[in-house]
PDB file of C-alpha atoms in Angstrom:
ATOM      1  CA  MET A   8       0.000   0.000   0.000  1.00  0.00           C
ATOM      2  CA  VAL A   9       1.097   3.564  -0.655  1.00  0.00           C
ATOM      3  CA  GLN A  10       1.824   5.441   2.573  1.00  0.00           C
ATOM      4  CA  GLY A  11       1.536   8.886   1.003  1.00  0.00           C
ATOM      5  CA  SER A  12       0.132  10.513  -2.104  1.00  0.00           C
ATOM      6  CA  ARG A  13       3.645  11.351  -3.324  1.00  0.00           C
ATOM      7  CA  GLN A  14       4.654   7.688  -3.694  1.00  0.00           C
ATOM      8  CA  TRP A  15       2.020   6.647  -6.237  1.00  0.00           C
ATOM      9  CA  HIS A  16       4.490   6.727  -9.151  1.00  0.00           C
ATOM     10  CA  GLU A  17       6.648   4.119  -7.403  1.00  0.00           C
ATOM     11  CA  LYS A  18       3.747   1.629  -7.283  1.00  0.00           C
ATOM     12  CA  LEU A  19       2.460   2.365 -10.791  1.00  0.00           C
ATOM     13  CA  PRO A  20       4.573  -0.333 -12.563  1.00  0.00           C
ATOM     14  CA  PHE A  21       3.215  -2.991 -10.208  1.00  0.00           C
ATOM     15  CA  ALA A  22      -0.360  -1.863 -10.826  1.00  0.00           C
ATOM     16  CA  LEU A  23       0.176  -1.951 -14.596  1.00  0.00           C
ATOM     17  CA  LEU A  24       1.718  -5.422 -14.369  1.00  0.00           C
ATOM     18  CA  GLY A  25      -1.288  -6.685 -12.448  1.00  0.00           C
ATOM     19  CA  TYR A  26      -3.699  -5.137 -14.958  1.00  0.00           C
ATOM     20  CA  ARG A  27      -1.903  -6.480 -18.017  1.00  0.00           C
ATOM     21  CA  THR A  28      -1.551 -10.018 -16.666  1.00  0.00           C
ATOM     22  CA  THR A  29      -5.148 -10.383 -15.450  1.00  0.00           C
ATOM     23  CA  GLY A  30      -7.826 -11.890 -17.659  1.00  0.00           C
ATOM     24  CA  HIS A  31     -10.646  -9.528 -18.606  1.00  0.00           C
ATOM     25  CA  THR A  32     -14.276 -10.584 -18.766  1.00  0.00           C
ATOM     26  CA  SER A  33     -14.938  -8.624 -21.951  1.00  0.00           C
ATOM     27  CA  THR A  34     -12.160 -10.332 -23.959  1.00  0.00           C
ATOM     28  CA  GLY A  35     -11.574 -13.577 -22.083  1.00  0.00           C
ATOM     29  CA  GLU A  36      -7.794 -13.065 -22.279  1.00  0.00           C
ATOM     30  CA  THR A  37      -5.096 -10.946 -20.709  1.00  0.00           C
ATOM     31  CA  PRO A  38      -3.941  -7.777 -22.488  1.00  0.00           C
ATOM     32  CA  TYR A  39      -0.360  -9.114 -22.493  1.00  0.00           C
ATOM     33  CA  LEU A  40      -1.403 -12.249 -24.383  1.00  0.00           C
ATOM     34  CA  LEU A  41      -3.276 -10.262 -27.037  1.00  0.00           C
ATOM     35  CA  VAL A  42      -0.200  -8.108 -27.670  1.00  0.00           C
ATOM     36  CA  TYR A  43       2.671 -10.612 -27.503  1.00  0.00           C
ATOM     37  CA  GLY A  44       0.947 -13.932 -28.168  1.00  0.00           C
ATOM     38  CA  THR A  45       2.046 -15.566 -24.902  1.00  0.00           C
ATOM     39  CA  GLU A  46       1.482 -15.067 -21.211  1.00  0.00           C
ATOM     40  CA  ALA A  47       3.918 -12.929 -19.240  1.00  0.00           C
ATOM     41  CA  VAL A  48       6.420 -14.403 -16.813  1.00  0.00           C
ATOM     42  CA  ILE A  49       5.516 -12.928 -13.455  1.00  0.00           C
ATOM     43  CA  PRO A  50       8.186 -12.253 -10.786  1.00  0.00           C
ATOM     44  CA  ALA A  51       7.006 -15.205  -8.689  1.00  0.00           C
ATOM     45  CA  GLU A  52       7.921 -17.586 -11.519  1.00  0.00           C
ATOM     46  CA  VAL A  53      11.462 -16.220 -11.491  1.00  0.00           C
ATOM     47  CA  GLU A  54      11.945 -16.658  -7.744  1.00  0.00           C
ATOM     48  CA  ILE A  55      10.346 -20.119  -7.736  1.00  0.00           C
ATOM     49  CA  PRO A  56      10.804 -21.473 -11.277  1.00  0.00           C
ATOM     50  CA  SER A  57       7.597 -22.816 -12.767  1.00  0.00           C
ATOM     51  CA  LEU A  58       7.378 -25.655 -15.269  1.00  0.00           C
ATOM     52  CA  ARG A  59       7.271 -23.219 -18.156  1.00  0.00           C
ATOM     53  CA  VAL A  60      10.426 -21.443 -16.998  1.00  0.00           C
ATOM     54  CA  ILE A  61      12.262 -24.745 -16.462  1.00  0.00           C
ATOM     55  CA  VAL A  62      11.348 -26.056 -19.934  1.00  0.00           C
ATOM     56  CA  GLU A  63      12.390 -22.827 -21.664  1.00  0.00           C
ATOM     57  CA  ALA A  64      15.681 -22.804 -19.744  1.00  0.00           C
ATOM     58  CA  GLU A  65      16.578 -26.295 -20.972  1.00  0.00           C
ATOM     59  CA  ILE A  66      15.910 -25.816 -24.701  1.00  0.00           C
ATOM     60  CA  ASP A  67      18.495 -24.322 -27.002  1.00  0.00           C
ATOM     61  CA  ASP A  68      18.228 -20.980 -28.753  1.00  0.00           C
ATOM     62  CA  ASP A  69      17.053 -22.386 -32.102  1.00  0.00           C
ATOM     63  CA  GLU A  70      14.213 -24.291 -30.467  1.00  0.00           C
ATOM     64  CA  TRP A  71      13.226 -21.229 -28.455  1.00  0.00           C
ATOM     65  CA  VAL A  72      13.091 -19.069 -31.591  1.00  0.00           C
ATOM     66  CA  LYS A  73      10.962 -21.699 -33.344  1.00  0.00           C
ATOM     67  CA  THR A  74       8.546 -21.830 -30.425  1.00  0.00           C
ATOM     68  CA  ARG A  75       8.365 -18.067 -30.351  1.00  0.00           C
ATOM     69  CA  LEU A  76       7.505 -17.909 -34.068  1.00  0.00           C
ATOM     70  CA  GLU A  77       4.709 -20.414 -33.520  1.00  0.00           C
ATOM     71  CA  TYR A  78       3.275 -18.174 -30.827  1.00  0.00           C
ATOM     72  CA  LEU A  79       3.397 -15.183 -33.182  1.00  0.00           C
ATOM     73  CA  ASN A  80       1.678 -17.139 -35.963  1.00  0.00           C
ATOM     74  CA  LEU A  81      -1.194 -17.997 -33.635  1.00  0.00           C
ATOM     75  CA  ILE A  82      -1.603 -14.482 -32.261  1.00  0.00           C
ATOM     76  CA  GLU A  83      -4.102 -13.432 -34.968  1.00  0.00           C
ATOM     77  CA  GLU A  84      -6.282 -16.442 -34.217  1.00  0.00           C
ATOM     78  CA  LYS A  85      -6.262 -15.577 -30.518  1.00  0.00           C
ATOM     79  CA  ARG A  86      -7.183 -11.991 -31.277  1.00  0.00           C
ATOM     80  CA  LEU A  87     -10.110 -13.040 -33.485  1.00  0.00           C
ATOM     81  CA  THR A  88     -11.296 -15.393 -30.755  1.00  0.00           C
ATOM     82  CA  SER A  89     -11.102 -12.523 -28.292  1.00  0.00           C
ATOM     83  CA  VAL A  90     -13.140 -10.283 -30.615  1.00  0.00           C
ATOM     84  CA  CYS A  91     -15.871 -12.933 -30.907  1.00  0.00           C
ATOM     85  CA  HIS A  92     -15.855 -13.353 -27.134  1.00  0.00           C
ATOM     86  CA  GLY A  93     -16.231  -9.593 -26.703  1.00  0.00           C
ATOM     87  CA  GLN A  94     -19.182  -9.444 -29.099  1.00  0.00           C
ATOM     88  CA  LEU A  95     -20.969 -12.251 -27.267  1.00  0.00           C
ATOM     89  CA  TYR A  96     -20.280 -10.517 -23.966  1.00  0.00           C
ATOM     90  CA  GLN A  97     -21.771  -7.262 -25.266  1.00  0.00           C
ATOM     91  CA  ARG A  98     -24.893  -9.079 -26.453  1.00  0.00           C
ATOM     92  CA  ARG A  99     -25.354 -10.686 -23.045  1.00  0.00           C
ATOM     93  CA  MET A 100     -24.964  -7.339 -21.328  1.00  0.00           C
ATOM     94  CA  ALA A 101     -27.422  -5.671 -23.721  1.00  0.00           C
ATOM     95  CA  ARG A 102     -29.939  -8.490 -23.242  1.00  0.00           C
ATOM     96  CA  ALA A 103     -29.713  -8.227 -19.465  1.00  0.00           C
ATOM     97  CA  TYR A 104     -30.073  -4.435 -19.619  1.00  0.00           C
ATOM     98  CA  ASN A 105     -33.059  -4.487 -21.981  1.00  0.00           C
ATOM     99  CA  LYS A 106     -34.957  -6.822 -19.652  1.00  0.00           C
ATOM    100  CA  LYS A 107     -34.992  -4.134 -16.966  1.00  0.00           C
ATOM    101  CA  VAL A 108     -35.693  -1.139 -19.204  1.00  0.00           C
ATOM    102  CA  ARG A 109     -39.243   0.142 -19.487  1.00  0.00           C
ATOM    103  CA  PRO A 110     -39.901   1.990 -22.755  1.00  0.00           C
ATOM    104  CA  ARG A 111     -40.851   5.629 -22.336  1.00  0.00           C
ATOM    105  CA  ASN A 112     -43.114   6.867 -25.115  1.00  0.00           C
ATOM    106  CA  PHE A 113     -43.759  10.585 -25.338  1.00  0.00           C
ATOM    107  CA  GLU A 114     -45.695  12.764 -27.745  1.00  0.00           C
ATOM    108  CA  VAL A 115     -45.190  16.334 -28.885  1.00  0.00           C
ATOM    109  CA  GLY A 116     -47.204  18.646 -26.647  1.00  0.00           C
ATOM    110  CA  GLN A 117     -47.178  16.495 -23.532  1.00  0.00           C
ATOM    111  CA  LEU A 118     -46.299  17.949 -20.164  1.00  0.00           C
ATOM    112  CA  VAL A 119     -43.314  16.256 -18.543  1.00  0.00           C
ATOM    113  CA  LEU A 120     -41.036  16.606 -15.552  1.00  0.00           C
ATOM    114  CA  ARG A 121     -37.257  16.736 -15.911  1.00  0.00           C
ATOM    115  CA  ARG A 122     -34.926  15.037 -13.470  1.00  0.00           C
ATOM    116  CA  ILE A 123     -32.505  17.295 -11.632  1.00  0.00           C
ATOM    117  CA  LEU A 124     -29.096  15.758 -12.287  1.00  0.00           C
ATOM    118  CA  PRO A 125     -26.258  16.048  -9.726  1.00  0.00           C
ATOM    119  CA  HIS A 126     -24.139  18.306 -11.940  1.00  0.00           C
ATOM    120  CA  GLN A 127     -26.908  20.867 -12.448  1.00  0.00           C
ATOM    121  CA  VAL A 128     -27.101  24.114 -10.543  1.00  0.00           C
ATOM    122  CA  GLU A 129     -30.536  23.190  -9.161  1.00  0.00           C
ATOM    123  CA  ALA A 130     -29.095  20.179  -7.287  1.00  0.00           C
ATOM    124  CA  LYS A 131     -28.617  21.431  -3.721  1.00  0.00           C
ATOM    125  CA  GLY A 132     -28.695  18.354  -1.496  1.00  0.00           C
ATOM    126  CA  LYS A 133     -30.504  15.154  -0.627  1.00  0.00           C
ATOM    127  CA  PHE A 134     -33.584  16.971   0.690  1.00  0.00           C
ATOM    128  CA  SER A 135     -34.076  19.074  -2.440  1.00  0.00           C
ATOM    129  CA  PRO A 136     -36.623  18.048  -5.126  1.00  0.00           C
ATOM    130  CA  ASN A 137     -35.538  15.420  -7.637  1.00  0.00           C
ATOM    131  CA  TRP A 138     -37.744  16.722 -10.465  1.00  0.00           C
ATOM    132  CA  GLN A 139     -38.477  20.130 -11.905  1.00  0.00           C
ATOM    133  CA  GLY A 140     -41.095  21.396 -14.289  1.00  0.00           C
ATOM    134  CA  PRO A 141     -43.500  21.038 -15.877  1.00  0.00           C
ATOM    135  CA  PHE A 142     -42.050  21.297 -19.377  1.00  0.00           C
ATOM    136  CA  VAL A 143     -43.645  20.750 -22.774  1.00  0.00           C
ATOM    137  CA  VAL A 144     -42.229  18.261 -25.294  1.00  0.00           C
ATOM    138  CA  LYS A 145     -41.370  20.395 -28.321  1.00  0.00           C
ATOM    139  CA  LYS A 146     -39.463  17.967 -30.539  1.00  0.00           C
ATOM    140  CA  MET A 147     -38.555  14.284 -30.491  1.00  0.00           C
ATOM    141  CA  LEU A 148     -35.321  12.869 -31.903  1.00  0.00           C
ATOM    142  CA  PRO A 149     -35.017   9.311 -33.269  1.00  0.00           C
ATOM    143  CA  ASN A 150     -32.384   8.292 -30.723  1.00  0.00           C
ATOM    144  CA  GLY A 151     -34.670   8.813 -27.724  1.00  0.00           C
ATOM    145  CA  ALA A 152     -33.742  12.417 -26.929  1.00  0.00           C
ATOM    146  CA  LEU A 153     -36.252  15.214 -26.426  1.00  0.00           C
ATOM    147  CA  TYR A 154     -36.272  18.979 -26.800  1.00  0.00           C
ATOM    148  CA  LEU A 155     -38.290  20.661 -24.061  1.00  0.00           C
ATOM    149  CA  THR A 156     -39.782  24.103 -23.627  1.00  0.00           C
ATOM    150  CA  ASP A 157     -40.980  25.729 -20.454  1.00  0.00           C
ATOM    151  CA  ILE A 158     -44.528  26.965 -19.923  1.00  0.00           C
ATOM    152  CA  GLU A 159     -43.612  30.347 -21.396  1.00  0.00           C
ATOM    153  CA  GLY A 160     -42.394  28.722 -24.614  1.00  0.00           C
ATOM    154  CA  LYS A 161     -38.642  29.143 -24.080  1.00  0.00           C
ATOM    155  CA  MET A 162     -36.836  26.194 -25.651  1.00  0.00           C
ATOM    156  CA  ALA A 163     -33.941  24.453 -23.913  1.00  0.00           C
ATOM    157  CA  GLU A 164     -30.525  24.770 -25.537  1.00  0.00           C
ATOM    158  CA  MET A 165     -29.676  21.071 -25.278  1.00  0.00           C
ATOM    159  CA  ALA A 166     -31.698  17.909 -25.783  1.00  0.00           C
ATOM    160  CA  ILE A 167     -32.323  15.599 -22.853  1.00  0.00           C
ATOM    161  CA  ASN A 168     -32.494  11.824 -22.785  1.00  0.00           C
ATOM    162  CA  ALA A 169     -35.890  10.219 -22.285  1.00  0.00           C
ATOM    163  CA  ASP A 170     -34.540   8.345 -19.244  1.00  0.00           C
ATOM    164  CA  ALA A 171     -34.357  11.644 -17.354  1.00  0.00           C
ATOM    165  CA  VAL A 172     -37.962  12.608 -18.177  1.00  0.00           C
ATOM    166  CA  LYS A 173     -41.312  11.355 -16.897  1.00  0.00           C
ATOM    167  CA  ARG A 174     -44.909  12.272 -17.629  1.00  0.00           C
ATOM    168  CA  TYR A 175     -46.537  15.047 -15.645  1.00  0.00           C
ATOM    169  CA  TYR A 176     -50.116  14.472 -14.463  1.00  0.00           C
ATOM    170  CA  VAL A 177     -52.354  17.209 -13.097  1.00  0.00           C
ATOM    171  CA  SER A 178     -54.544  15.622 -10.436  1.00  0.00           C
ATOM    172  CA  SER A 179     -56.913  16.924  -7.778  1.00  0.00           C
ATOM    173  CA  GLY A 180     -57.071  14.994  -4.539  1.00  0.00           C
ATOM    174  CA  MET A 181     -59.530  17.484  -3.014  1.00  0.00           C
ATOM    175  CA  GLY A 182     -62.158  16.852  -5.668  1.00  0.00           C
ATOM    176  CA  SER A 183     -61.878  13.093  -5.293  1.00  0.00           C
ATOM    177  CA  ARG A 184     -62.286  13.327  -1.510  1.00  0.00           C
ATOM    178  CA  ILE A 185     -65.340  15.595  -1.690  1.00  0.00           C
ATOM    179  CA  LEU A 186     -67.224  13.994  -4.553  1.00  0.00           C
ATOM    180  CA  GLY A 187     -66.143  10.433  -3.866  1.00  0.00           C
ATOM    181  CA  TRP A 188     -64.697   9.773  -7.326  1.00  0.00           C
ATOM    182  CA  GLY A 189     -61.058   9.966  -8.337  1.00  0.00           C
ATOM    183  CA  TYR A 190     -59.731  11.216 -11.613  1.00  0.00           C
ATOM    184  CA  ARG A 191     -56.446  12.086 -13.288  1.00  0.00           C
ATOM    185  CA  ILE A 192     -56.033  14.561 -16.118  1.00  0.00           C
ATOM    186  CA  ARG A 193     -53.112  14.586 -18.531  1.00  0.00           C
ATOM    187  CA  VAL A 194     -52.535  18.033 -19.968  1.00  0.00           C
ATOM    188  CA  GLU A 195     -51.344  17.746 -23.567  1.00  0.00           C
ATOM    189  CA  ASP A 196     -51.696  21.347 -24.711  1.00  0.00           C
ATOM    190  CA  GLY A 197     -52.290  24.833 -23.419  1.00  0.00           C
ATOM    191  CA  LEU A 198     -56.047  24.299 -23.233  1.00  0.00           C
ATOM    192  CA  GLY A 199     -55.556  21.570 -20.642  1.00  0.00           C
ATOM    193  CA  VAL A 200     -54.810  24.150 -17.957  1.00  0.00           C
ATOM    194  CA  LEU A 201     -58.005  26.022 -18.825  1.00  0.00           C
ATOM    195  CA  ARG A 202     -60.001  22.796 -18.630  1.00  0.00           C
ATOM    196  CA  LEU A 203     -58.518  22.105 -15.207  1.00  0.00           C
ATOM    197  CA  LEU A 204     -59.486  25.563 -13.941  1.00  0.00           C
ATOM    198  CA  VAL A 205     -63.045  25.169 -15.215  1.00  0.00           C
ATOM    199  CA  LEU A 206     -63.320  21.740 -13.602  1.00  0.00           C
ATOM    200  CA  SER A 207     -62.010  23.095 -10.302  1.00  0.00           C
ATOM    201  CA  TRP A 208     -64.589  25.883 -10.404  1.00  0.00           C
ATOM    202  CA  ILE A 209     -67.367  23.346 -11.016  1.00  0.00           C
ATOM    203  CA  ILE A 210     -66.181  21.333  -8.007  1.00  0.00           C
ATOM    204  CA  VAL A 211     -66.207  24.420  -5.774  1.00  0.00           C
ATOM    205  CA  VAL A 212     -69.704  25.425  -6.928  1.00  0.00           C
ATOM    206  CA  HIS A 213     -70.951  21.883  -6.362  1.00  0.00           C
ATOM    207  CA  CYS A 214     -69.506  21.783  -2.853  1.00  0.00           C
ATOM    208  CA  LEU A 215     -71.087  25.136  -2.002  1.00  0.00           C
ATOM    209  CA  GLY A 216     -74.431  23.893  -3.288  1.00  0.00           C
ATOM    210  CA  VAL A 217     -74.217  20.744  -1.196  1.00  0.00           C
ATOM    211  CA  ALA A 218     -73.317  22.776   1.891  1.00  0.00           C
ATOM    212  CA  ILE A 219     -76.242  25.183   1.335  1.00  0.00           C
ATOM    213  CA  GLU A 220     -78.699  22.317   0.866  1.00  0.00           C
ATOM    214  CA  GLU A 221     -77.490  20.611   4.044  1.00  0.00           C
ATOM    215  CA  GLU A 222     -77.750  23.852   6.003  1.00  0.00           C
ATOM    216  CA  GLY A 223     -81.260  24.489   4.660  1.00  0.00           C
ATOM    217  CA  GLY A 224     -82.335  20.938   5.507  1.00  0.00           C
ATOM    218  CA  ASP A 225     -81.101  21.318   9.068  1.00  0.00           C
ATOM    219  CA  LYS A 226     -83.056  24.555   9.495  1.00  0.00           C
ATOM    220  CA  TRP A 227     -86.228  22.959   8.070  1.00  0.00           C
ATOM    221  CA  ALA A 228     -85.878  19.950  10.398  1.00  0.00           C
ATOM    222  CA  GLY A 229     -85.410  22.269  13.368  1.00  0.00           C
ATOM    223  CA  SER A 230     -88.510  24.269  12.552  1.00  0.00           C
ATOM    224  CA  VAL A 231     -90.595  21.078  12.315  1.00  0.00           C
TER     225      VAL A 231
END
């Protein structure tokens, strides 16, 4: 372990040796093998000679050169095998990722909320809101990105990925509690806000009417 931050350059060769002599999941081989066609001789094999080191020490130079040429001739085959292994690994990763992804389908004119990412100025801590908005979907790109505008019509400078956007629903819990029926309204254009205001006014008028009728009924029962 490095005792201080100034000694990292002394341990860097050991870290690189460990990285280059370790098999990678994406390729199935070590980086050293893909470059030189054979596995590296680690320092432990020099201190305690392994079978490979003992065999190479006993053969003559001509035999060693011949063996080395055979390794170099097979290096292209090993690299192609590694490429095929990497492609299969990518397909497995994509298949596993796609199983967990829920498609997000948006339409132009819908109201959405935008996630506040950690690098944005609006991100101020764990207790701050995670979403901001609402915004209106102005344009959709084929790669899953969206261009958003605010309520005033000002368009964002950069597109945002659909993964950082969710639909915005305008709902009224008060109306559902008073009238006994729940509803959810999705505002798709500017008229949706006007419809919501009209509906809220109808709910208020209805509640006032119910209250007046109940008060009048109580007075009539008292007079009887």
